[in-house]
Amino acid sequence: DTEVTQTPKHLVMGMTNKKSLKCEQHMGHRAMYWYKQKAKKPPELMFVYSYEKLSINESVPSRFSPECPNSSLLNLHLHALQPEDSALYLCASSQGVGLMGTEAFFGQGTRLTVV
Amino acid sequence: ELKVEQNPLFLSMQEGKNYTIYCNYSTTSDRLYWYRQDPGKSLESLFVLLSNGAVKQEGRLMASLDTKARLSTLHITAAVHDLSATYFCAVDRRTGNQFYFGTGTSLTVIP
């Protein structure tokens, strides 16, 4: 099973709303990631969790708040977003930070629209 | 600042033709990945290249890695329409699994 599951698939939220994106994997992977992808652009790394601890934050605004409740789950809490935050948000996992040759497996993404 | 650049950015090719996509990166790395993305879809892993001189082939696609030149290539042989997609290379920094993506190459194969 090489599946990373993201919910919801689509989300429309107002600028004053609070919402959360969820990601789950059952491959025993110890590294999990959030990426943001705008149309016709490459995915941009936002956060990396390694063994349930935040190891990388690529200077992401505080209106995005990641959480890793356990080794299988990754959340992204959203608050007071701006229309320019509308994008495809991709979750990924890999065997572990520092381990050789472990590609990242991606979920189907959440298409977020901020109105 | 890490840069991962691909060229061309857009590629339109006829069925049956061959072509190569290039991926140049600015950091020291032994690990290079190729992904495919169909419109509106997620990313599918194609190749994992782990060392200098690595070559992998799957069907009509072949990927190679030259870590000294910081260059990877994705060669397409006898293109078919089903290969139309956007192709990304991704570099993994030596400090760990941090996948930084190239600019992408949008490939259209014309019958």
mmCIF file with all atom_site columns, N, CA and C in Angstrom, chain A residues 31 33 35 37 41-43 45 48 56 58 88 90 94 96-109 111, chain B residues 10 30-31 33 35 37 40-45 47-48 50 88 92-104:
data_model
loop_
_atom_site.group_PDB
_atom_site.id
_atom_site.type_symbol
_atom_site.label_atom_id
_atom_site.label_alt_id
_atom_site.label_comp_id
_atom_site.label_asym_id
_atom_site.label_entity_id
_atom_site.label_seq_id
_atom_site.pdbx_PDB_ins_code
_atom_site.Cartn_x
_atom_site.Cartn_y
_atom_site.Cartn_z
_atom_site.occupancy
_atom_site.B_iso_or_equiv
_atom_site.pdbx_formal_charge
_atom_site.auth_seq_id
_atom_site.auth_comp_id
_atom_site.auth_asym_id
_atom_site.auth_atom_id
_atom_site.pdbx_PDB_model_num
ATOM 1   N N  . ALA A 1 31  ? 8.657  10.385 7.813   1.00 0.00 ? 31  ALA A N  1
ATOM 2   C CA . ALA A 1 31  ? 8.758  11.772 7.374   1.00 0.00 ? 31  ALA A CA 1
ATOM 3   C C  . ALA A 1 31  ? 7.490  12.132 6.617   1.00 0.00 ? 31  ALA A C  1
ATOM 4   N N  . TYR A 1 33  ? 5.236  15.616 4.826   1.00 0.00 ? 33  TYR A N  1
ATOM 5   C CA . TYR A 1 33  ? 5.484  16.917 4.222   1.00 0.00 ? 33  TYR A CA 1
ATOM 6   C C  . TYR A 1 33  ? 4.178  17.601 3.820   1.00 0.00 ? 33  TYR A C  1
ATOM 7   N N  . TYR A 1 35  ? 3.179  20.510 0.925   1.00 0.00 ? 35  TYR A N  1
ATOM 8   C CA . TYR A 1 35  ? 3.587  21.321 -0.199  1.00 0.00 ? 35  TYR A CA 1
ATOM 9   C C  . TYR A 1 35  ? 2.399  22.164 -0.648  1.00 0.00 ? 35  TYR A C  1
ATOM 10  N N  . GLN A 1 37  ? 1.029  24.108 -4.174  1.00 0.00 ? 37  GLN A N  1
ATOM 11  C CA . GLN A 1 37  ? 1.268  24.194 -5.607  1.00 0.00 ? 37  GLN A CA 1
ATOM 12  C C  . GLN A 1 37  ? 0.245  25.118 -6.264  1.00 0.00 ? 37  GLN A C  1
ATOM 13  N N  . LYS A 1 41  ? 2.828  25.744 -11.738 1.00 0.00 ? 41  LYS A N  1
ATOM 14  C CA . LYS A 1 41  ? 4.074  25.964 -11.007 1.00 0.00 ? 41  LYS A CA 1
ATOM 15  C C  . LYS A 1 41  ? 4.486  24.670 -10.321 1.00 0.00 ? 41  LYS A C  1
ATOM 16  N N  . PRO A 1 42  ? 5.764  24.566 -9.928  1.00 0.00 ? 42  PRO A N  1
ATOM 17  C CA . PRO A 1 42  ? 6.166  23.366 -9.190  1.00 0.00 ? 42  PRO A CA 1
ATOM 18  C C  . PRO A 1 42  ? 5.667  23.403 -7.753  1.00 0.00 ? 42  PRO A C  1
ATOM 19  N N  . PRO A 1 43  ? 5.586  22.256 -7.113  1.00 0.00 ? 43  PRO A N  1
ATOM 20  C CA . PRO A 1 43  ? 5.239  22.242 -5.683  1.00 0.00 ? 43  PRO A CA 1
ATOM 21  C C  . PRO A 1 43  ? 6.317  22.968 -4.873  1.00 0.00 ? 43  PRO A C  1
ATOM 22  N N  . LEU A 1 45  ? 7.865  23.466 -1.088  1.00 0.00 ? 45  LEU A N  1
ATOM 23  C CA . LEU A 1 45  ? 7.917  22.858 0.233   1.00 0.00 ? 45  LEU A CA 1
ATOM 24  C C  . LEU A 1 45  ? 7.506  23.868 1.301   1.00 0.00 ? 45  LEU A C  1
ATOM 25  N N  . VAL A 1 48  ? 8.238  20.139 6.920   1.00 0.00 ? 48  VAL A N  1
ATOM 26  C CA . VAL A 1 48  ? 8.674  18.747 6.993   1.00 0.00 ? 48  VAL A CA 1
ATOM 27  C C  . VAL A 1 48  ? 8.584  18.302 8.437   1.00 0.00 ? 48  VAL A C  1
ATOM 28  N N  . ILE A 1 56  ? 11.448 21.184 9.448   1.00 0.00 ? 56  ILE A N  1
ATOM 29  C CA . ILE A 1 56  ? 11.639 22.241 8.453   1.00 0.00 ? 56  ILE A CA 1
ATOM 30  C C  . ILE A 1 56  ? 10.371 23.092 8.383   1.00 0.00 ? 56  ILE A C  1
ATOM 31  N N  . GLU A 1 58  ? 9.592  26.319 5.976   1.00 0.00 ? 58  GLU A N  1
ATOM 32  C CA . GLU A 1 58  ? 10.179 27.161 4.942   1.00 0.00 ? 58  GLU A CA 1
ATOM 33  C C  . GLU A 1 58  ? 9.603  28.576 4.991   1.00 0.00 ? 58  GLU A C  1
ATOM 34  N N  . LEU A 1 88  ? -3.369 24.239 -4.696  1.00 0.00 ? 88  LEU A N  1
ATOM 35  C CA . LEU A 1 88  ? -3.466 22.812 -4.405  1.00 0.00 ? 88  LEU A CA 1
ATOM 36  C C  . LEU A 1 88  ? -2.470 22.512 -3.285  1.00 0.00 ? 88  LEU A C  1
ATOM 37  N N  . LEU A 1 90  ? -0.607 19.741 -1.190  1.00 0.00 ? 90  LEU A N  1
ATOM 38  C CA . LEU A 1 90  ? -0.231 18.343 -1.316  1.00 0.00 ? 90  LEU A CA 1
ATOM 39  C C  . LEU A 1 90  ? 0.476  17.866 -0.061  1.00 0.00 ? 90  LEU A C  1
ATOM 40  N N  . SER A 1 94  ? 7.619  9.983  3.225   1.00 0.00 ? 94  SER A N  1
ATOM 41  C CA . SER A 1 94  ? 8.731  9.140  2.800   1.00 0.00 ? 94  SER A CA 1
ATOM 42  C C  . SER A 1 94  ? 9.232  8.372  4.005   1.00 0.00 ? 94  SER A C  1
ATOM 43  N N  . GLY A 1 96  ? 11.926 8.202  5.753   1.00 0.00 ? 96  GLY A N  1
ATOM 44  C CA . GLY A 1 96  ? 12.469 8.946  6.874   1.00 0.00 ? 96  GLY A CA 1
ATOM 45  C C  . GLY A 1 96  ? 13.549 9.893  6.437   1.00 0.00 ? 96  GLY A C  1
ATOM 46  N N  . VAL A 1 97  ? 13.662 10.971 7.156   1.00 0.00 ? 97  VAL A N  1
ATOM 47  C CA . VAL A 1 97  ? 14.699 11.959 6.862   1.00 0.00 ? 97  VAL A CA 1
ATOM 48  C C  . VAL A 1 97  ? 16.056 11.324 7.051   1.00 0.00 ? 97  VAL A C  1
ATOM 49  N N  . GLY A 1 98  ? 16.913 11.511 6.065   1.00 0.00 ? 98  GLY A N  1
ATOM 50  C CA . GLY A 1 98  ? 18.269 10.988 6.149   1.00 0.00 ? 98  GLY A CA 1
ATOM 51  C C  . GLY A 1 98  ? 18.429 9.595  5.608   1.00 0.00 ? 98  GLY A C  1
ATOM 52  N N  . LEU A 1 99  ? 17.338 8.905  5.320   1.00 0.00 ? 99  LEU A N  1
ATOM 53  C CA . LEU A 1 99  ? 17.474 7.554  4.794   1.00 0.00 ? 99  LEU A CA 1
ATOM 54  C C  . LEU A 1 99  ? 17.673 7.615  3.280   1.00 0.00 ? 99  LEU A C  1
ATOM 55  N N  . MET A 1 100 ? 18.486 6.728  2.783   1.00 0.00 ? 100 MET A N  1
ATOM 56  C CA . MET A 1 100 ? 18.850 6.786  1.366   1.00 0.00 ? 100 MET A CA 1
ATOM 57  C C  . MET A 1 100 ? 17.738 6.316  0.454   1.00 0.00 ? 100 MET A C  1
ATOM 58  N N  . GLY A 1 101 ? 17.627 7.035  -0.631  1.00 0.00 ? 101 GLY A N  1
ATOM 59  C CA . GLY A 1 101 ? 16.849 6.534  -1.747  1.00 0.00 ? 101 GLY A CA 1
ATOM 60  C C  . GLY A 1 101 ? 15.367 6.385  -1.512  1.00 0.00 ? 101 GLY A C  1
ATOM 61  N N  . THR A 1 102 ? 14.827 7.227  -0.648  1.00 0.00 ? 102 THR A N  1
ATOM 62  C CA . THR A 1 102 ? 13.416 7.049  -0.339  1.00 0.00 ? 102 THR A CA 1
ATOM 63  C C  . THR A 1 102 ? 12.637 8.191  -0.960  1.00 0.00 ? 102 THR A C  1
ATOM 64  N N  . GLU A 1 103 ? 11.939 7.846  -2.041  1.00 0.00 ? 103 GLU A N  1
ATOM 65  C CA . GLU A 1 103 ? 11.186 8.915  -2.682  1.00 0.00 ? 103 GLU A CA 1
ATOM 66  C C  . GLU A 1 103 ? 9.973  9.269  -1.855  1.00 0.00 ? 103 GLU A C  1
ATOM 67  N N  . ALA A 1 104 ? 9.412  10.420 -2.149  1.00 0.00 ? 104 ALA A N  1
ATOM 68  C CA . ALA A 1 104 ? 8.203  10.864 -1.480  1.00 0.00 ? 104 ALA A CA 1
ATOM 69  C C  . ALA A 1 104 ? 6.992  10.383 -2.267  1.00 0.00 ? 104 ALA A C  1
ATOM 70  N N  . PHE A 1 105 ? 5.993  9.912  -1.530  1.00 0.00 ? 105 PHE A N  1
ATOM 71  C CA . PHE A 1 105 ? 4.715  9.519  -2.120  1.00 0.00 ? 105 PHE A CA 1
ATOM 72  C C  . PHE A 1 105 ? 3.703  10.608 -1.799  1.00 0.00 ? 105 PHE A C  1
ATOM 73  N N  . PHE A 1 106 ? 2.975  11.018 -2.811  1.00 0.00 ? 106 PHE A N  1
ATOM 74  C CA . PHE A 1 106 ? 2.082  12.156 -2.669  1.00 0.00 ? 106 PHE A CA 1
ATOM 75  C C  . PHE A 1 106 ? 0.619  11.740 -2.604  1.00 0.00 ? 106 PHE A C  1
ATOM 76  N N  . GLY A 1 107 ? -0.133 12.483 -1.807  1.00 0.00 ? 107 GLY A N  1
ATOM 77  C CA . GLY A 1 107 ? -1.574 12.348 -1.818  1.00 0.00 ? 107 GLY A CA 1
ATOM 78  C C  . GLY A 1 107 ? -2.169 13.063 -3.021  1.00 0.00 ? 107 GLY A C  1
ATOM 79  N N  . GLN A 1 108 ? -3.496 12.947 -3.135  1.00 0.00 ? 108 GLN A N  1
ATOM 80  C CA . GLN A 1 108 ? -4.191 13.539 -4.282  1.00 0.00 ? 108 GLN A CA 1
ATOM 81  C C  . GLN A 1 108 ? -4.373 15.041 -4.153  1.00 0.00 ? 108 GLN A C  1
ATOM 82  N N  . GLY A 1 109 ? -4.131 15.549 -2.962  1.00 0.00 ? 109 GLY A N  1
ATOM 83  C CA . GLY A 1 109 ? -4.197 16.994 -2.785  1.00 0.00 ? 109 GLY A CA 1
ATOM 84  C C  . GLY A 1 109 ? -5.555 17.503 -2.346  1.00 0.00 ? 109 GLY A C  1
ATOM 85  N N  . ARG A 1 111 ? -7.721 20.907 -3.034  1.00 0.00 ? 111 ARG A N  1
ATOM 86  C CA . ARG A 1 111 ? -7.782 22.149 -3.807  1.00 0.00 ? 111 ARG A CA 1
ATOM 87  C C  . ARG A 1 111 ? -8.514 23.185 -2.966  1.00 0.00 ? 111 ARG A C  1
ATOM 88  N N  . PHE B 2 10  ? 8.446  24.139 -21.859 1.00 0.00 ? 10  PHE B N  1
ATOM 89  C CA . PHE B 2 10  ? 7.344  23.614 -22.654 1.00 0.00 ? 10  PHE B CA 1
ATOM 90  C C  . PHE B 2 10  ? 7.930  22.837 -23.833 1.00 0.00 ? 10  PHE B C  1
ATOM 91  N N  . ASP B 2 30  ? 23.280 13.717 -4.052  1.00 0.00 ? 30  ASP B N  1
ATOM 92  C CA . ASP B 2 30  ? 23.449 12.435 -4.727  1.00 0.00 ? 30  ASP B CA 1
ATOM 93  C C  . ASP B 2 30  ? 22.124 11.829 -5.136  1.00 0.00 ? 30  ASP B C  1
ATOM 94  N N  . ARG B 2 31  ? 21.049 12.509 -4.818  1.00 0.00 ? 31  ARG B N  1
ATOM 95  C CA . ARG B 2 31  ? 19.749 11.890 -5.002  1.00 0.00 ? 31  ARG B CA 1
ATOM 96  C C  . ARG B 2 31  ? 18.849 12.783 -5.828  1.00 0.00 ? 31  ARG B C  1
ATOM 97  N N  . TYR B 2 33  ? 15.140 12.758 -8.225  1.00 0.00 ? 33  TYR B N  1
ATOM 98  C CA . TYR B 2 33  ? 13.889 12.049 -8.469  1.00 0.00 ? 33  TYR B CA 1
ATOM 99  C C  . TYR B 2 33  ? 13.173 12.688 -9.650  1.00 0.00 ? 33  TYR B C  1
ATOM 100 N N  . TYR B 2 35  ? 9.287  12.975 -11.344 1.00 0.00 ? 35  TYR B N  1
ATOM 101 C CA . TYR B 2 35  ? 7.866  12.788 -11.115 1.00 0.00 ? 35  TYR B CA 1
ATOM 102 C C  . TYR B 2 35  ? 7.092  13.203 -12.353 1.00 0.00 ? 35  TYR B C  1
ATOM 103 N N  . GLN B 2 37  ? 3.149  14.590 -13.482 1.00 0.00 ? 37  GLN B N  1
ATOM 104 C CA . GLN B 2 37  ? 1.885  15.125 -12.985 1.00 0.00 ? 37  GLN B CA 1
ATOM 105 C C  . GLN B 2 37  ? 0.945  15.356 -14.154 1.00 0.00 ? 37  GLN B C  1
ATOM 106 N N  . GLY B 2 40  ? -4.454 18.620 -13.013 1.00 0.00 ? 40  GLY B N  1
ATOM 107 C CA . GLY B 2 40  ? -5.388 18.501 -11.901 1.00 0.00 ? 40  GLY B CA 1
ATOM 108 C C  . GLY B 2 40  ? -5.148 17.312 -10.994 1.00 0.00 ? 40  GLY B C  1
ATOM 109 N N  . LYS B 2 41  ? -4.063 16.603 -11.229 1.00 0.00 ? 41  LYS B N  1
ATOM 110 C CA . LYS B 2 41  ? -3.782 15.390 -10.440 1.00 0.00 ? 41  LYS B CA 1
ATOM 111 C C  . LYS B 2 41  ? -2.561 15.574 -9.555  1.00 0.00 ? 41  LYS B C  1
ATOM 112 N N  . SER B 2 42  ? -2.273 14.530 -8.805  1.00 0.00 ? 42  SER B N  1
ATOM 113 C CA . SER B 2 42  ? -1.119 14.565 -7.919  1.00 0.00 ? 42  SER B CA 1
ATOM 114 C C  . SER B 2 42  ? 0.147  14.130 -8.665  1.00 0.00 ? 42  SER B C  1
ATOM 115 N N  . LEU B 2 43  ? 1.207  13.928 -7.914  1.00 0.00 ? 43  LEU B N  1
ATOM 116 C CA . LEU B 2 43  ? 2.496  13.581 -8.497  1.00 0.00 ? 43  LEU B CA 1
ATOM 117 C C  . LEU B 2 43  ? 2.745  12.087 -8.394  1.00 0.00 ? 43  LEU B C  1
ATOM 118 N N  . GLU B 2 44  ? 3.210  11.528 -9.493  1.00 0.00 ? 44  GLU B N  1
ATOM 119 C CA . GLU B 2 44  ? 3.510  10.100 -9.556  1.00 0.00 ? 44  GLU B CA 1
ATOM 120 C C  . GLU B 2 44  ? 5.015  9.928  -9.679  1.00 0.00 ? 44  GLU B C  1
ATOM 121 N N  . SER B 2 45  ? 5.584  9.124  -8.814  1.00 0.00 ? 45  SER B N  1
ATOM 122 C CA . SER B 2 45  ? 7.021  8.882  -8.859  1.00 0.00 ? 45  SER B CA 1
ATOM 123 C C  . SER B 2 45  ? 7.383  8.042  -10.079 1.00 0.00 ? 45  SER B C  1
ATOM 124 N N  . PHE B 2 47  ? 11.182 7.853  -11.299 1.00 0.00 ? 47  PHE B N  1
ATOM 125 C CA . PHE B 2 47  ? 12.527 7.316  -11.137 1.00 0.00 ? 47  PHE B CA 1
ATOM 126 C C  . PHE B 2 47  ? 13.163 7.857  -9.866  1.00 0.00 ? 47  PHE B C  1
ATOM 127 N N  . VAL B 2 48  ? 14.007 7.012  -9.274  1.00 0.00 ? 48  VAL B N  1
ATOM 128 C CA . VAL B 2 48  ? 14.844 7.408  -8.156  1.00 0.00 ? 48  VAL B CA 1
ATOM 129 C C  . VAL B 2 48  ? 16.287 7.158  -8.563  1.00 0.00 ? 48  VAL B C  1
ATOM 130 N N  . LEU B 2 50  ? 20.221 7.450  -7.395  1.00 0.00 ? 50  LEU B N  1
ATOM 131 C CA . LEU B 2 50  ? 20.876 7.552  -6.094  1.00 0.00 ? 50  LEU B CA 1
ATOM 132 C C  . LEU B 2 50  ? 22.373 7.789  -6.152  1.00 0.00 ? 50  LEU B C  1
ATOM 133 N N  . PHE B 2 88  ? 8.493  16.736 -13.546 1.00 0.00 ? 88  PHE B N  1
ATOM 134 C CA . PHE B 2 88  ? 9.301  17.478 -12.585 1.00 0.00 ? 88  PHE B CA 1
ATOM 135 C C  . PHE B 2 88  ? 10.480 16.620 -12.138 1.00 0.00 ? 88  PHE B C  1
ATOM 136 N N  . ASP B 2 92  ? 17.125 16.167 -3.567  1.00 0.00 ? 92  ASP B N  1
ATOM 137 C CA . ASP B 2 92  ? 17.092 15.902 -2.139  1.00 0.00 ? 92  ASP B CA 1
ATOM 138 C C  . ASP B 2 92  ? 18.379 16.417 -1.521  1.00 0.00 ? 92  ASP B C  1
ATOM 139 N N  . ARG B 2 93  ? 18.278 17.425 -0.661  1.00 0.00 ? 93  ARG B N  1
ATOM 140 C CA . ARG B 2 93  ? 19.472 17.954 0.004   1.00 0.00 ? 93  ARG B CA 1
ATOM 141 C C  . ARG B 2 93  ? 20.127 16.889 0.855   1.00 0.00 ? 93  ARG B C  1
ATOM 142 N N  . ARG B 2 94  ? 21.414 16.964 0.972   1.00 0.00 ? 94  ARG B N  1
ATOM 143 C CA . ARG B 2 94  ? 22.159 15.955 1.737   1.00 0.00 ? 94  ARG B CA 1
ATOM 144 C C  . ARG B 2 94  ? 21.790 15.951 3.201   1.00 0.00 ? 94  ARG B C  1
ATOM 145 N N  . THR B 2 95  ? 21.187 17.030 3.672   1.00 0.00 ? 95  THR B N  1
ATOM 146 C CA . THR B 2 95  ? 20.817 17.072 5.088   1.00 0.00 ? 95  THR B CA 1
ATOM 147 C C  . THR B 2 95  ? 19.590 16.231 5.392   1.00 0.00 ? 95  THR B C  1
ATOM 148 N N  . GLY B 2 96  ? 18.984 15.697 4.381   1.00 0.00 ? 96  GLY B N  1
ATOM 149 C CA . GLY B 2 96  ? 17.836 14.840 4.648   1.00 0.00 ? 96  GLY B CA 1
ATOM 150 C C  . GLY B 2 96  ? 16.816 14.907 3.541   1.00 0.00 ? 96  GLY B C  1
ATOM 151 N N  . ASN B 2 97  ? 15.734 14.221 3.748   1.00 0.00 ? 97  ASN B N  1
ATOM 152 C CA . ASN B 2 97  ? 14.699 14.161 2.727   1.00 0.00 ? 97  ASN B CA 1
ATOM 153 C C  . ASN B 2 97  ? 13.918 15.458 2.652   1.00 0.00 ? 97  ASN B C  1
ATOM 154 N N  . GLN B 2 98  ? 14.465 16.399 1.913   1.00 0.00 ? 98  GLN B N  1
ATOM 155 C CA . GLN B 2 98  ? 13.753 17.635 1.629   1.00 0.00 ? 98  GLN B CA 1
ATOM 156 C C  . GLN B 2 98  ? 13.704 17.745 0.129   1.00 0.00 ? 98  GLN B C  1
ATOM 157 N N  . PHE B 2 99  ? 12.558 17.501 -0.439  1.00 0.00 ? 99  PHE B N  1
ATOM 158 C CA . PHE B 2 99  ? 12.436 17.404 -1.886  1.00 0.00 ? 99  PHE B CA 1
ATOM 159 C C  . PHE B 2 99  ? 12.107 18.766 -2.467  1.00 0.00 ? 99  PHE B C  1
ATOM 160 N N  . TYR B 2 100 ? 13.069 19.290 -3.237  1.00 0.00 ? 100 TYR B N  1
ATOM 161 C CA . TYR B 2 100 ? 12.887 20.584 -3.880  1.00 0.00 ? 100 TYR B CA 1
ATOM 162 C C  . TYR B 2 100 ? 12.723 20.356 -5.374  1.00 0.00 ? 100 TYR B C  1
ATOM 163 N N  . PHE B 2 101 ? 11.626 20.890 -5.895  1.00 0.00 ? 101 PHE B N  1
ATOM 164 C CA . PHE B 2 101 ? 11.231 20.569 -7.257  1.00 0.00 ? 101 PHE B CA 1
ATOM 165 C C  . PHE B 2 101 ? 11.785 21.549 -8.283  1.00 0.00 ? 101 PHE B C  1
ATOM 166 N N  . GLY B 2 102 ? 12.050 21.018 -9.454  1.00 0.00 ? 102 GLY B N  1
ATOM 167 C CA . GLY B 2 102 ? 12.443 21.842 -10.585 1.00 0.00 ? 102 GLY B CA 1
ATOM 168 C C  . GLY B 2 102 ? 11.247 22.597 -11.122 1.00 0.00 ? 102 GLY B C  1
ATOM 169 N N  . THR B 2 103 ? 11.526 23.423 -12.105 1.00 0.00 ? 103 THR B N  1
ATOM 170 C CA . THR B 2 103 ? 10.519 24.323 -12.663 1.00 0.00 ? 103 THR B CA 1
ATOM 171 C C  . THR B 2 103 ? 9.454  23.599 -13.464 1.00 0.00 ? 103 THR B C  1
ATOM 172 N N  . GLY B 2 104 ? 9.716  22.358 -13.845 1.00 0.00 ? 104 GLY B N  1
ATOM 173 C CA . GLY B 2 104 ? 8.721  21.555 -14.569 1.00 0.00 ? 104 GLY B CA 1
ATOM 174 C C  . GLY B 2 104 ? 8.855  21.700 -16.075 1.00 0.00 ? 104 GLY B C  1
#
